[in-house]
Short mmCIF file of C-alpha atoms in Angstrom, two decimals:
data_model
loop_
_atom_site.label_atom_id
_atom_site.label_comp_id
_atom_site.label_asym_id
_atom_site.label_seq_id
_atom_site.Cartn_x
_atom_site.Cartn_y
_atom_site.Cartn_z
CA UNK A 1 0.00 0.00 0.00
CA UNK A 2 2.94 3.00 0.86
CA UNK A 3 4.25 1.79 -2.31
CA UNK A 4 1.21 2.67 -4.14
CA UNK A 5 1.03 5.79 -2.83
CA UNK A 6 3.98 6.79 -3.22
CA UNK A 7 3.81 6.03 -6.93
CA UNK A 8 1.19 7.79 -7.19
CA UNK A 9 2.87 10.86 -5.66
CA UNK A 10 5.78 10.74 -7.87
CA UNK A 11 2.47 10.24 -10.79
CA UNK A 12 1.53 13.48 -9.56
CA UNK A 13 4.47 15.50 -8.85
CA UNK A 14 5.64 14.30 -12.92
CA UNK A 15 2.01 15.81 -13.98
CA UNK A 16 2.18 18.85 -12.25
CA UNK A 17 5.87 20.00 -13.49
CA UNK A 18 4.60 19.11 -17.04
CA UNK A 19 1.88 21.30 -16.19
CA UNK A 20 3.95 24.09 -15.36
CA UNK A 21 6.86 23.34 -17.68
CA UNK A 22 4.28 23.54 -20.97
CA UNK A 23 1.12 25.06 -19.69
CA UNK A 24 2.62 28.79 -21.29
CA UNK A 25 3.10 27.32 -24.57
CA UNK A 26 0.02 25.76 -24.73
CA UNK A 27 -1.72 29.00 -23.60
CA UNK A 28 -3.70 30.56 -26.26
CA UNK A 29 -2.61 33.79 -26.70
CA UNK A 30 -4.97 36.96 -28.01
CA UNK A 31 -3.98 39.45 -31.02
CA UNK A 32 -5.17 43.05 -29.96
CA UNK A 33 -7.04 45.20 -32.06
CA UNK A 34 -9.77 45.05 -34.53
CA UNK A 35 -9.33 43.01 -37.87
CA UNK A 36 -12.29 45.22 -40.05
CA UNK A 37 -13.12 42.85 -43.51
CA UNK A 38 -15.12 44.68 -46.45
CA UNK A 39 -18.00 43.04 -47.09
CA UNK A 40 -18.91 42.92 -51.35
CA UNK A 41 -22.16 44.58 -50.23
CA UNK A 42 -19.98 47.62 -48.88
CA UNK A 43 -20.35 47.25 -45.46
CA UNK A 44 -17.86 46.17 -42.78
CA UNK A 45 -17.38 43.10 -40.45
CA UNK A 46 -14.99 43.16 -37.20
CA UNK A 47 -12.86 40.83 -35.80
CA UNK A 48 -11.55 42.54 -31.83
CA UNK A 49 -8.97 41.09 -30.15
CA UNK A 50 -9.05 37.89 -32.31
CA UNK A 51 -7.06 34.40 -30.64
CA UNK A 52 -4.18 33.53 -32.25
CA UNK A 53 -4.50 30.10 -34.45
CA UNK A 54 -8.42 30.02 -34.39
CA UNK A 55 -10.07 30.32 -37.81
CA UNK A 56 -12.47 33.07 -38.45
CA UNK A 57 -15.09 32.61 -41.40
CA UNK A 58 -16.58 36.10 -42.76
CA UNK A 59 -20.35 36.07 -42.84
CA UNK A 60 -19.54 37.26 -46.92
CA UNK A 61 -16.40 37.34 -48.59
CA UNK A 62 -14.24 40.31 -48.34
CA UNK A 63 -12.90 42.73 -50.77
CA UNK A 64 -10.24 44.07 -48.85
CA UNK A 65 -9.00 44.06 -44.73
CA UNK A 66 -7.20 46.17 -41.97
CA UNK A 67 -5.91 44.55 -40.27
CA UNK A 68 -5.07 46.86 -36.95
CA UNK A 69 -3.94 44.28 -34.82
CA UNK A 70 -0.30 43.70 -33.06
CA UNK A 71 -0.82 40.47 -35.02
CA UNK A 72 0.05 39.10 -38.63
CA UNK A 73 -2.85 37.59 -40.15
CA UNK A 74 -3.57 35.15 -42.94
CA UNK A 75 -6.79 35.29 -45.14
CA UNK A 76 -7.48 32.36 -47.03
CA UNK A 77 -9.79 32.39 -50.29
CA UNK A 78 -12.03 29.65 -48.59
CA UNK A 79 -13.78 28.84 -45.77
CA UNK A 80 -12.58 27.15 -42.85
CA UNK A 81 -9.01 28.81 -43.52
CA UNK A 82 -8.42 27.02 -46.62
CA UNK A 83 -7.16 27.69 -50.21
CA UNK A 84 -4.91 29.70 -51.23
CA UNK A 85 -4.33 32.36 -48.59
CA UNK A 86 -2.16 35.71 -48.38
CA UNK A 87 -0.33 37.08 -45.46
CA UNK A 88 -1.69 40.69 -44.11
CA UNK A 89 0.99 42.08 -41.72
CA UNK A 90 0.13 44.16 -38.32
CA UNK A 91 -1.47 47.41 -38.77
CA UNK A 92 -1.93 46.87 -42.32
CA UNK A 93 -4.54 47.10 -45.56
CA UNK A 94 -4.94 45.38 -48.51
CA UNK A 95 -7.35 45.63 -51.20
CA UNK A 96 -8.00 42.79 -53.84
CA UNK A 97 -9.36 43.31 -57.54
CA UNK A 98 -10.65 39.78 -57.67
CA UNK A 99 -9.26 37.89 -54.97
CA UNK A 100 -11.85 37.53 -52.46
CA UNK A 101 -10.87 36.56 -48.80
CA UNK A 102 -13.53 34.19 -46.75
CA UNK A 103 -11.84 33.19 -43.75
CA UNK A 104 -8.73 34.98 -41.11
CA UNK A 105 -6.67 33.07 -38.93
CA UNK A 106 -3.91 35.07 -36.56
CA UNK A 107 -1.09 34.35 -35.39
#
């Protein structure tokens, strides 16, 4: 039986230093700002304070983006952050001709 238990401490003790060793990097971490998207019917969608590596689908696709976030973004020409996609760097805009963005992922 103390053997047991004190497996089962050491079990723990392992767990918890893991914990603490990797819980930071497996923290999600927030861009902040507001990522605006230009609708096609001319009116604007925003994205504020967006988590980094979490997939954002527009509700239309976008002409164009600002992306005023501390945060490089990637717009992707399909939904669910697929397709060919584009890099949009902190604090900047971009307007397409025909390229139309669908989806945003940060980070």
């Amino acid at each position: 039986m103390t053997g047991l238990i004190t497996a089962a401490r050491a079990a723990l003790t392992t767990a918890a230093a893991l914990a603490l060793a990797l819980g930071p990097a497996l923290d999600a971490r927030a861009a902040t700002g507001t990522f605006v998207y230009d609708r096609i019917d001319g009116s604007h969608g925003r994205i504020a304070d967006p988590t980094n590596l979490v997939c954002y689908d527009f509700d239309t696709p976008a002409l164009g983006v600002d992306n005023d976030t501390d945060t490089d973004a990637r717009v992707f020409n399909n939904y669910g952050c697929s397709g060919v996609s584009e890099v949009v760097p902190s604090r900047t805009a971009i307007t397409w001709g025909r390229y139309r963005a669908q989806s945003v992922r940060f980070g």
